[in-house]
CSV table of C-alpha atoms in Angstrom, one decimal:
chain,number,residue,atom,x,y,z
A,1,MET,CA,91.7,116.3,69.7
A,2,ASP,CA,95.5,118.2,70.9
A,3,THR,CA,94.7,115.5,74.3
A,4,PHE,CA,95.1,112.4,71.4
A,5,SER,CA,98.1,114.1,69.3
A,6,ARG,CA,100.3,113.5,72.7
A,7,ASP,CA,101.0,111.0,74.8
A,8,PHE,CA,102.7,111.0,78.6
A,9,GLY,CA,106.1,111.1,77.0
A,10,ARG,CA,105.5,114.1,75.3
A,11,THR,CA,108.3,113.7,72.5
A,12,SER,CA,105.8,113.8,69.5
A,13,VAL,CA,102.8,114.7,68.0
A,14,VAL,CA,100.8,112.5,66.0
A,15,PRO,CA,97.3,114.0,64.8
A,16,PRO,CA,95.0,111.3,64.6
A,17,GLY,CA,91.9,111.5,61.4
A,18,LYS,CA,89.6,110.4,63.7
A,19,VAL,CA,88.8,109.4,67.7
A,20,VAL,CA,85.8,107.0,68.6
A,21,ARG,CA,84.6,106.7,71.8
A,22,GLU,CA,84.6,102.8,72.9
A,23,ASP,CA,80.8,101.8,74.4
A,24,GLU,CA,79.4,98.8,74.8
A,25,HIS,CA,77.1,99.0,71.1
A,26,GLY,CA,79.2,97.7,68.6
A,27,THR,CA,81.2,100.9,67.7
A,28,VAL,CA,84.7,99.7,68.1
A,29,ALA,CA,83.4,96.4,66.6
A,30,GLU,CA,82.2,99.0,63.4
A,31,ALA,CA,85.1,101.5,63.3
A,32,MET,CA,88.2,98.5,63.7
A,33,ARG,CA,86.5,96.2,60.6
A,34,GLU,CA,86.5,99.9,58.7
A,35,ALA,CA,89.7,100.6,59.3
A,36,ALA,CA,91.2,96.9,58.5
A,37,GLU,CA,89.2,96.5,55.3
A,38,ALA,CA,90.1,100.4,54.3
A,39,GLY,CA,94.6,99.5,55.1
A,40,ARG,CA,94.6,102.3,57.8
A,41,ASP,CA,96.3,102.5,61.3
A,42,MET,CA,94.2,101.9,64.3
A,43,THR,CA,95.4,102.2,68.2
A,44,VAL,CA,94.2,102.4,71.4
A,45,ARG,CA,94.3,105.2,74.2
A,46,GLY,CA,92.9,105.1,77.3
A,47,ALA,CA,94.7,107.4,79.8
A,48,GLY,CA,97.6,108.0,77.6
A,49,ARG,CA,100.3,106.8,79.4
A,50,SER,CA,102.8,105.1,77.1
A,51,THR,CA,106.1,106.9,76.8
A,52,ASN,CA,107.1,106.6,73.2
A,53,THR,CA,104.0,107.1,70.7
A,54,GLN,CA,102.9,103.8,71.4
A,55,THR,CA,98.6,105.1,72.1
A,56,LEU,CA,99.5,107.3,69.5
A,57,SER,CA,98.0,107.3,65.3
A,58,PRO,CA,98.2,109.1,62.7
A,59,GLY,CA,94.8,107.1,61.5
A,60,VAL,CA,91.6,106.3,64.1
A,61,VAL,CA,92.1,106.1,67.6
A,62,ILE,CA,89.7,104.4,70.3
A,63,ASP,CA,89.2,106.4,73.5
A,64,ASN,CA,88.4,103.9,76.0
A,65,TYR,CA,89.1,105.9,78.5
A,66,ARG,CA,86.4,105.1,81.3
A,67,PRO,CA,86.9,105.7,84.8
A,68,ASP,CA,83.3,106.3,85.4
A,69,ALA,CA,82.6,102.2,83.7
A,70,VAL,CA,80.8,99.9,86.4
A,71,PRO,CA,82.0,96.4,87.1
A,72,ARG,CA,80.1,93.2,88.5
A,73,PHE,CA,80.7,90.5,90.0
A,74,VAL,CA,80.3,87.3,88.2
A,75,GLY,CA,80.4,83.1,89.3
A,76,ASP,CA,80.7,82.3,92.0
A,77,GLU,CA,84.6,82.3,92.9
A,78,HIS,CA,84.8,86.0,93.5
A,79,LEU,CA,85.3,87.4,90.4
A,80,VAL,CA,85.1,90.7,89.2
A,81,GLU,CA,84.0,91.7,84.8
A,82,ALA,CA,85.0,95.4,84.1
A,83,PRO,CA,84.9,97.3,81.2
A,84,SER,CA,88.5,97.4,80.1
A,85,GLY,CA,88.5,101.5,79.9
A,86,ILE,CA,88.0,101.5,83.6
A,87,THR,CA,91.3,102.6,85.8
A,88,TRP,CA,92.3,100.8,89.0
A,89,LEU,CA,91.3,103.0,91.2
A,90,GLU,CA,87.8,103.3,90.5
A,91,LEU,CA,88.5,99.4,89.7
A,92,GLU,CA,89.7,99.2,93.6
A,93,ARG,CA,87.1,101.2,95.4
A,94,TRP,CA,84.0,99.4,93.9
A,95,LEU,CA,86.1,96.2,95.3
A,96,ASN,CA,86.5,97.6,98.8
A,97,ARG,CA,82.5,98.5,99.0
A,98,HIS,CA,82.2,95.3,98.6
A,99,GLY,CA,84.6,93.5,101.2
A,100,ARG,CA,87.0,92.6,98.1
A,101,SER,CA,90.4,94.0,96.9
A,102,ASN,CA,92.8,92.9,93.6
A,103,PRO,CA,95.5,91.2,94.1
A,104,VAL,CA,98.5,92.7,92.6
A,105,LEU,CA,97.6,96.9,92.0
A,106,PRO,CA,100.5,99.2,90.6
A,107,SER,CA,101.7,102.3,93.4
A,108,TYR,CA,99.7,104.9,91.2
A,109,LEU,CA,95.8,103.2,89.7
A,110,ASP,CA,94.6,106.0,87.0
A,111,ILE,CA,95.5,104.2,84.4
A,112,THR,CA,93.0,102.1,82.7
A,113,VAL,CA,92.5,98.2,83.5
A,114,GLY,CA,92.9,97.4,80.2
A,115,GLY,CA,95.9,99.4,78.8
A,116,ASN,CA,97.9,98.1,82.6
A,117,LEU,CA,97.3,94.6,81.5
A,118,SER,CA,98.4,94.9,77.9
A,119,ILE,CA,101.9,95.4,78.7
A,120,GLY,CA,101.9,92.8,81.6
A,121,GLY,CA,101.5,94.2,84.6
A,122,PHE,CA,104.0,94.4,88.0
A,123,GLY,CA,102.8,96.1,91.3
A,124,LEU,CA,103.9,96.0,94.9
A,125,ALA,CA,102.2,92.5,95.9
A,126,SER,CA,104.3,91.2,92.9
A,127,CYS,CA,106.7,89.7,95.9
A,128,ARG,CA,103.9,87.6,96.3
A,129,SER,CA,101.8,87.3,93.1
A,130,GLY,CA,103.4,87.4,90.6
A,131,LEU,CA,102.2,90.0,87.7
A,132,GLN,CA,98.6,91.2,87.2
A,133,SER,CA,98.1,89.2,84.2
A,134,ASP,CA,98.1,86.8,86.2
A,135,GLN,CA,95.2,87.6,87.7
A,136,VAL,CA,93.6,87.4,84.8
A,137,HIS,CA,91.0,84.6,83.9
A,138,GLU,CA,89.4,85.7,81.1
A,139,ILE,CA,89.4,88.2,78.4
A,140,GLU,CA,86.8,89.1,76.2
A,141,LEU,CA,89.3,90.6,72.6
A,142,VAL,CA,87.9,92.0,69.3
A,143,ASP,CA,89.5,91.4,66.5
A,144,GLY,CA,90.2,93.6,63.2
A,145,THR,CA,87.3,91.5,61.3
A,146,GLY,CA,85.2,93.0,64.1
A,147,ARG,CA,85.0,89.6,65.9
A,148,SER,CA,84.5,89.1,69.6
A,149,MET,CA,86.6,86.0,71.0
A,150,ARG,CA,86.5,85.0,74.6
A,151,CYS,CA,90.0,84.0,75.6
A,152,SER,CA,91.5,82.2,78.4
A,153,GLU,CA,93.9,79.7,79.4
A,154,ARG,CA,91.0,77.2,78.1
A,155,GLU,CA,89.6,79.1,75.2
A,156,ASN,CA,91.7,80.9,72.7
A,157,SER,CA,94.6,80.5,74.4
A,158,GLU,CA,97.1,81.4,72.2
A,159,LEU,CA,96.2,84.6,71.5
A,160,PHE,CA,95.3,84.9,75.4
A,161,ARG,CA,99.0,84.5,75.7
A,162,TYR,CA,99.7,87.1,73.3
A,163,ALA,CA,97.2,89.7,73.9
A,164,LEU,CA,98.5,90.4,77.4
A,165,GLY,CA,101.8,91.5,77.6
A,166,GLY,CA,102.2,92.0,73.9
A,167,LEU,CA,100.5,96.3,74.3
A,168,GLY,CA,97.5,95.2,71.6
A,169,GLN,CA,98.7,93.8,68.5
A,170,VAL,CA,96.5,90.6,69.0
A,171,GLY,CA,93.4,92.8,69.2
A,172,PHE,CA,91.8,95.1,71.7
A,173,ILE,CA,91.2,94.0,75.1
A,174,LYS,CA,87.3,95.6,75.6
A,175,LYS,CA,86.6,93.1,78.7
A,176,VAL,CA,88.5,91.2,81.3
A,177,VAL,CA,87.5,88.9,84.1
A,178,LEU,CA,90.5,89.0,87.2
A,179,ARG,CA,90.4,87.4,90.2
A,180,THR,CA,89.9,89.5,93.6
A,181,VAL,CA,91.1,88.9,97.2
A,182,PRO,CA,89.2,89.6,100.2
A,183,TYR,CA,89.8,93.7,101.3
A,184,GLN,CA,92.2,94.6,104.0
A,185,PRO,CA,90.9,98.1,105.8
A,186,VAL,CA,94.1,98.3,107.5
A,187,THR,CA,97.4,97.3,106.5
A,188,ARG,CA,101.0,97.7,108.9
A,189,ALA,CA,103.5,98.5,106.9
A,190,ALA,CA,106.8,99.9,107.1
A,191,ARG,CA,109.7,102.4,105.5
A,192,VAL,CA,113.7,100.9,105.3
A,193,GLU,CA,116.3,102.9,104.7
A,194,HIS,CA,119.6,102.0,102.6
A,195,THR,CA,122.5,103.1,102.3
A,196,GLY,CA,122.9,102.6,98.7
A,197,LEU,CA,122.2,101.1,95.7
A,198,ALA,CA,124.5,97.7,97.1
A,199,ASP,CA,122.2,97.9,100.2
A,200,LEU,CA,118.8,98.0,98.8
A,201,THR,CA,119.7,94.9,96.2
A,202,GLU,CA,121.0,93.1,99.5
A,203,PHE,CA,117.0,93.5,101.0
A,204,MET,CA,115.3,92.7,97.6
A,205,LEU,CA,117.5,89.4,97.1
A,206,ASN,CA,116.8,88.3,100.9
A,207,GLY,CA,114.7,90.5,103.1
A,208,VAL,CA,111.9,90.6,100.3
A,209,GLN,CA,111.7,86.7,100.4
A,210,GLU,CA,111.0,86.7,103.6
A,211,PRO,CA,106.8,84.9,104.1
A,212,TRP,CA,106.0,88.0,106.4
A,213,VAL,CA,106.0,90.8,103.4
A,214,SER,CA,103.9,91.2,101.8
A,215,SER,CA,104.7,93.7,99.1
A,216,PHE,CA,107.4,96.0,98.4
A,217,PHE,CA,108.9,98.5,96.2
A,218,GLY,CA,112.2,100.0,96.6
A,219,MET,CA,113.1,104.0,95.6
A,220,TYR,CA,115.8,105.7,94.6
A,221,ASP,CA,114.5,109.7,94.5
A,222,ARG,CA,118.1,111.4,94.2
A,223,ALA,CA,118.1,112.0,97.8
A,224,SER,CA,117.5,108.9,99.6
A,225,TRP,CA,117.5,104.9,99.2
A,226,TYR,CA,114.8,103.1,101.0
A,227,SER,CA,112.1,100.8,100.5
A,228,HIS,CA,108.7,100.2,101.5
A,229,VAL,CA,107.4,97.2,102.7
A,230,SER,CA,103.4,95.9,103.7
A,231,LEU,CA,103.7,93.1,106.4
A,232,THR,CA,101.1,90.3,107.2
A,233,ASP,CA,99.5,89.9,110.7
A,234,ASP,CA,102.2,88.2,112.3
A,235,ALA,CA,105.0,89.8,111.1
A,236,PRO,CA,107.6,90.4,113.6
A,237,ALA,CA,108.3,94.0,114.3
A,238,PRO,CA,111.6,95.8,112.7
A,239,ALA,CA,114.3,96.6,114.8
A,240,ASP,CA,113.6,100.5,114.8
A,241,PRO,CA,109.7,100.5,115.9
A,242,ALA,CA,109.9,103.9,114.5
A,243,GLN,CA,109.9,102.1,110.9
A,244,GLU,CA,106.2,100.5,111.3
A,245,PHE,CA,102.8,102.5,110.8
A,246,LEU,CA,99.2,101.3,110.3
A,247,VAL,CA,97.8,102.0,106.8
A,248,PRO,CA,93.9,102.3,106.1
A,249,ASP,CA,93.4,101.6,102.4
A,250,TYR,CA,97.0,101.0,101.7
A,251,MET,CA,96.6,101.0,98.1
A,252,GLN,CA,94.7,104.1,97.7
A,253,PHE,CA,97.4,105.7,100.1
A,254,SER,CA,100.6,104.6,97.8
A,255,HIS,CA,98.6,105.7,94.9
A,256,GLY,CA,97.8,109.0,96.4
A,257,GLU,CA,101.8,109.2,97.8
A,258,THR,CA,103.0,108.9,93.9
A,259,ALA,CA,100.3,111.3,92.3
A,260,LYS,CA,101.6,113.5,95.5
A,261,ALA,CA,105.0,113.3,94.0
A,262,LEU,CA,104.9,113.0,90.6
A,263,HIS,CA,102.5,115.3,90.1
A,264,HIS,CA,104.4,118.1,87.6
A,265,LEU,CA,105.8,115.0,84.9
A,266,LEU,CA,102.0,113.5,85.5
A,267,GLU,CA,99.8,116.0,84.7
A,268,GLU,CA,101.9,118.9,83.2
A,269,ASP,CA,103.1,120.0,80.1
A,270,SER,CA,106.4,121.3,81.1
A,271,HIS,CA,108.8,117.8,80.6
A,272,ALA,CA,109.1,115.1,78.1
A,273,ASN,CA,108.9,111.9,80.3
A,274,MET,CA,111.4,109.0,79.3
A,275,TRP,CA,110.3,106.4,81.5
A,276,VAL,CA,112.0,102.6,81.1
A,277,ASP,CA,111.3,99.2,82.7
A,278,HIS,CA,113.3,96.2,82.8
A,279,ILE,CA,113.4,93.1,83.9
A,280,PHE,CA,115.8,90.0,85.4
A,281,ASP,CA,116.4,87.0,86.8
A,282,GLU,CA,118.9,87.8,89.6
A,283,ASP,CA,122.0,87.4,87.7
A,284,GLY,CA,121.1,89.7,85.0
A,285,PHE,CA,119.6,92.0,87.5
A,286,LYS,CA,123.5,92.7,89.4
A,287,LEU,CA,124.9,92.9,86.1
A,288,PHE,CA,122.2,95.8,84.7
A,289,THR,CA,122.3,97.4,88.1
A,290,LYS,CA,125.8,98.0,88.1
A,291,LYS,CA,125.5,99.6,84.4
A,292,VAL,CA,123.0,101.8,85.8
A,293,GLU,CA,124.8,102.7,88.8
A,294,GLY,CA,128.2,103.8,86.9
A,295,MET,CA,125.4,106.4,85.2
A,296,LEU,CA,123.8,107.8,87.6
A,297,GLU,CA,126.4,111.0,88.3
A,298,GLU,CA,127.3,111.6,84.5
A,299,TYR,CA,125.2,113.6,82.1
A,300,PRO,CA,122.6,113.1,81.1
A,301,PHE,CA,122.0,110.9,84.4
A,302,SER,CA,123.0,113.4,86.4
A,303,GLU,CA,120.5,115.8,85.1
A,304,THR,CA,117.3,114.0,84.0
A,305,LEU,CA,117.3,111.2,85.8
A,306,VAL,CA,114.3,111.5,88.9
A,307,ALA,CA,113.7,108.1,90.1
A,308,LEU,CA,114.7,105.0,90.4
A,309,TYR,CA,111.7,102.4,90.7
A,310,PHE,CA,112.5,98.5,92.3
A,311,LEU,CA,110.1,96.0,92.7
A,312,VAL,CA,110.1,91.8,93.1
A,313,ILE,CA,108.4,89.2,91.3
A,314,LYS,CA,107.3,85.8,92.5
A,315,ARG,CA,104.7,84.3,89.9
A,316,PRO,CA,102.4,81.4,90.1
A,317,GLU,CA,104.3,78.0,89.4
A,318,SER,CA,100.8,77.5,87.5
A,319,ALA,CA,102.0,80.9,85.2
A,320,THR,CA,100.7,81.5,81.9
A,321,PRO,CA,103.8,82.1,79.7
A,322,PHE,CA,102.9,84.8,78.0
A,323,VAL,CA,105.0,85.2,74.7
A,324,LEU,CA,105.8,89.0,74.8
A,325,ALA,CA,105.1,90.2,78.5
A,326,PRO,CA,108.3,91.3,80.4
A,327,VAL,CA,109.3,88.3,82.0
A,328,VAL,CA,112.1,85.6,82.3
A,329,ASP,CA,112.6,82.0,83.1
A,330,ALA,CA,113.2,82.4,86.4
A,331,PRO,CA,111.2,81.6,90.1
A,332,VAL,CA,111.5,85.4,91.3
A,333,GLN,CA,112.8,88.4,89.0
A,334,TYR,CA,113.3,91.9,89.7
A,335,LEU,CA,112.4,94.9,88.0
A,336,ILE,CA,114.3,98.4,87.5
A,337,GLY,CA,112.4,101.3,86.6
A,338,ILE,CA,114.6,104.0,85.5
A,339,PHE,CA,112.4,107.3,85.5
A,340,THR,CA,113.7,110.9,83.6
A,341,ALA,CA,112.4,113.6,82.6
A,342,ALA,CA,113.9,117.0,80.9
A,343,ALA,CA,112.0,120.2,80.5
A,344,THR,CA,110.3,119.8,76.9
A,345,ALA,CA,112.8,122.6,75.3
A,346,ASP,CA,115.4,120.9,76.6
A,347,SER,CA,116.8,119.6,73.0
A,348,ARG,CA,119.7,118.3,74.5
A,349,GLY,CA,118.8,117.0,77.4
A,350,ILE,CA,116.0,114.6,75.7
A,351,SER,CA,118.6,113.5,72.5
A,352,GLU,CA,120.9,112.8,74.9
A,353,THR,CA,118.9,110.8,77.8
A,354,ARG,CA,117.2,108.5,75.1
A,355,ARG,CA,120.6,108.1,73.4
A,356,VAL,CA,121.8,106.0,76.9
A,357,LEU,CA,117.6,104.7,76.9
A,358,ARG,CA,119.1,102.7,73.8
A,359,GLU,CA,122.3,101.1,75.0
A,360,LEU,CA,120.6,100.1,78.3
A,361,LEU,CA,118.2,98.6,76.2
A,362,GLU,CA,121.1,96.5,74.2
A,363,ALA,CA,122.4,96.0,77.8
A,364,CYS,CA,118.9,94.9,79.1
A,365,ALA,CA,119.2,92.1,76.1
A,366,GLU,CA,122.7,91.1,77.1
A,367,ALA,CA,121.8,90.4,80.2
A,368,LYS,CA,118.9,88.3,79.0
A,369,GLY,CA,116.3,90.6,80.8
A,370,ARG,CA,113.0,91.8,79.2
A,371,PRO,CA,111.7,95.5,79.0
A,372,TYR,CA,108.2,96.8,79.4
A,373,LEU,CA,106.6,97.4,76.4
A,374,TYR,CA,105.6,101.0,76.9
A,375,GLY,CA,108.3,102.2,78.1
A,376,THR,CA,110.8,104.6,75.5
A,377,HIS,CA,112.5,102.1,73.6
A,378,ASP,CA,114.5,102.4,70.7
A,379,PHE,CA,113.8,98.8,69.1
A,380,ASP,CA,115.5,97.3,65.5
A,381,THR,CA,115.1,93.8,64.4
A,382,ASP,CA,118.1,92.6,65.8
A,383,LEU,CA,116.8,93.7,69.5
A,384,LEU,CA,113.3,92.4,69.1
A,385,GLU,CA,115.0,88.6,68.3
A,386,ARG,CA,117.4,88.9,71.0
A,387,PHE,CA,114.0,89.6,73.5
A,388,TYR,CA,111.4,87.4,71.5
A,389,GLY,CA,113.0,85.0,69.0
A,390,ALA,CA,112.0,85.0,65.7
A,391,PRO,CA,109.4,81.8,65.9
A,392,ALA,CA,107.2,84.2,68.4
A,393,LEU,CA,107.4,87.2,65.9
A,394,ARG,CA,107.7,84.9,62.9
A,395,ARG,CA,104.1,83.7,64.7
A,396,LEU,CA,102.8,87.4,65.9
A,397,ARG,CA,102.8,88.2,62.5
A,398,GLU,CA,101.1,85.6,61.5
A,399,LEU,CA,98.1,85.8,63.8
A,400,ARG,CA,97.9,89.6,63.0
A,401,GLU,CA,97.1,88.8,59.5
A,402,GLU,CA,94.7,86.3,60.0
A,403,HIS,CA,93.0,88.4,62.4
A,404,ALA,CA,92.8,91.8,60.0
A,405,LEU,CA,95.4,93.4,62.3
A,406,THR,CA,98.5,94.6,59.9
A,407,HIS,CA,97.3,98.4,60.3
A,408,PHE,CA,96.3,97.5,64.4
A,409,ALA,CA,98.8,98.8,67.4
A,410,ARG,CA,101.8,99.3,64.5
A,411,ARG,CA,103.7,101.9,67.5
A,412,ALA,CA,103.4,98.4,70.4
A,413,PHE,CA,107.5,98.1,68.7
A,414,GLY,CA,108.3,101.5,67.7
A,415,GLU,CA,106.6,100.8,64.2
A,416,VAL,CA,109.6,98.2,64.0
A,417,ALA,CA,107.4,95.0,61.9
A,418,PRO,CA,107.3,92.5,64.4
């Protein structure tokens, strides 16, 4: 039971009253119906990578982590259907064996498909293909009455728009049907060194826009500023040939490198992890990163900052307008992730870091950005309305009431009423 009392953030302990193992035989539907009828809190936990107790509950926890789940192809358009508890790592391995791949993947793959899609999902190929949620053809959603519904852009479209990016607030994502692309066994890749934030930003605004850049992520790891890109076969050679290298199974390689670099945070219990991601248009990104840059050498970031992480997002023109997803109205969008950690015994480091992250959440709202809902955010009603608008939050509340979900995923906004 201790496993389900903490999440990746490791800042709080919330012991569940009951854990229900997700399976294929109606258990979840029954548990959701019983919890709703009893007015009992309930949430879903996959890999538990939330950082602000979003996947914890004092009531019922649905254990959705199923790395051994088996996907299957459906239809004639290379669509893959997968249980939501499978990890991206296992899904990608399965697809690769069948000559296919996910269009967009995060750099770290040992997180569940459903959990990641419930917050929108970004990845290295977002600079060409948008969100991971933009690759979703259909989901199966279970509400608080135990009813299963197929949701897509054509069927139950409103629930579809609230479910992907909304952190489970309109139901449990049980299955997903995803688009796939041909598998590329070997990838041209390059590491680009930068002199600082201004140089990295310039590369994001211009270099990443070149048509031969297939994927991108930028990083500041306290030691250097750099970018990793993958390149199309017809891309020109970089100015420095030593920058380029060939990588088999590029996404699995990226996952291994990320897991190795962050092992002490991902797998060990010694640190409290307070991670946030924010999305902006170009102007908002410039304003926000300037504020972050001014904090890097000041306490607490001078002690608790692990890394800054950067992505570029270009969504399809026909992309679904997900209501609560971390997206803004711009043809190209920019993500900055702020990864901080403090020893679990360092109460001052934890409290001061949380204070600064709240300050940056305010700055995100001022710059007209949006946060990723898995992060260490301290919301209040005013901030929620600034991010999502009162009408959208009012409709969310109505949907939760209509579908018997008023006690489901209550920590999505930090237990602030939507």
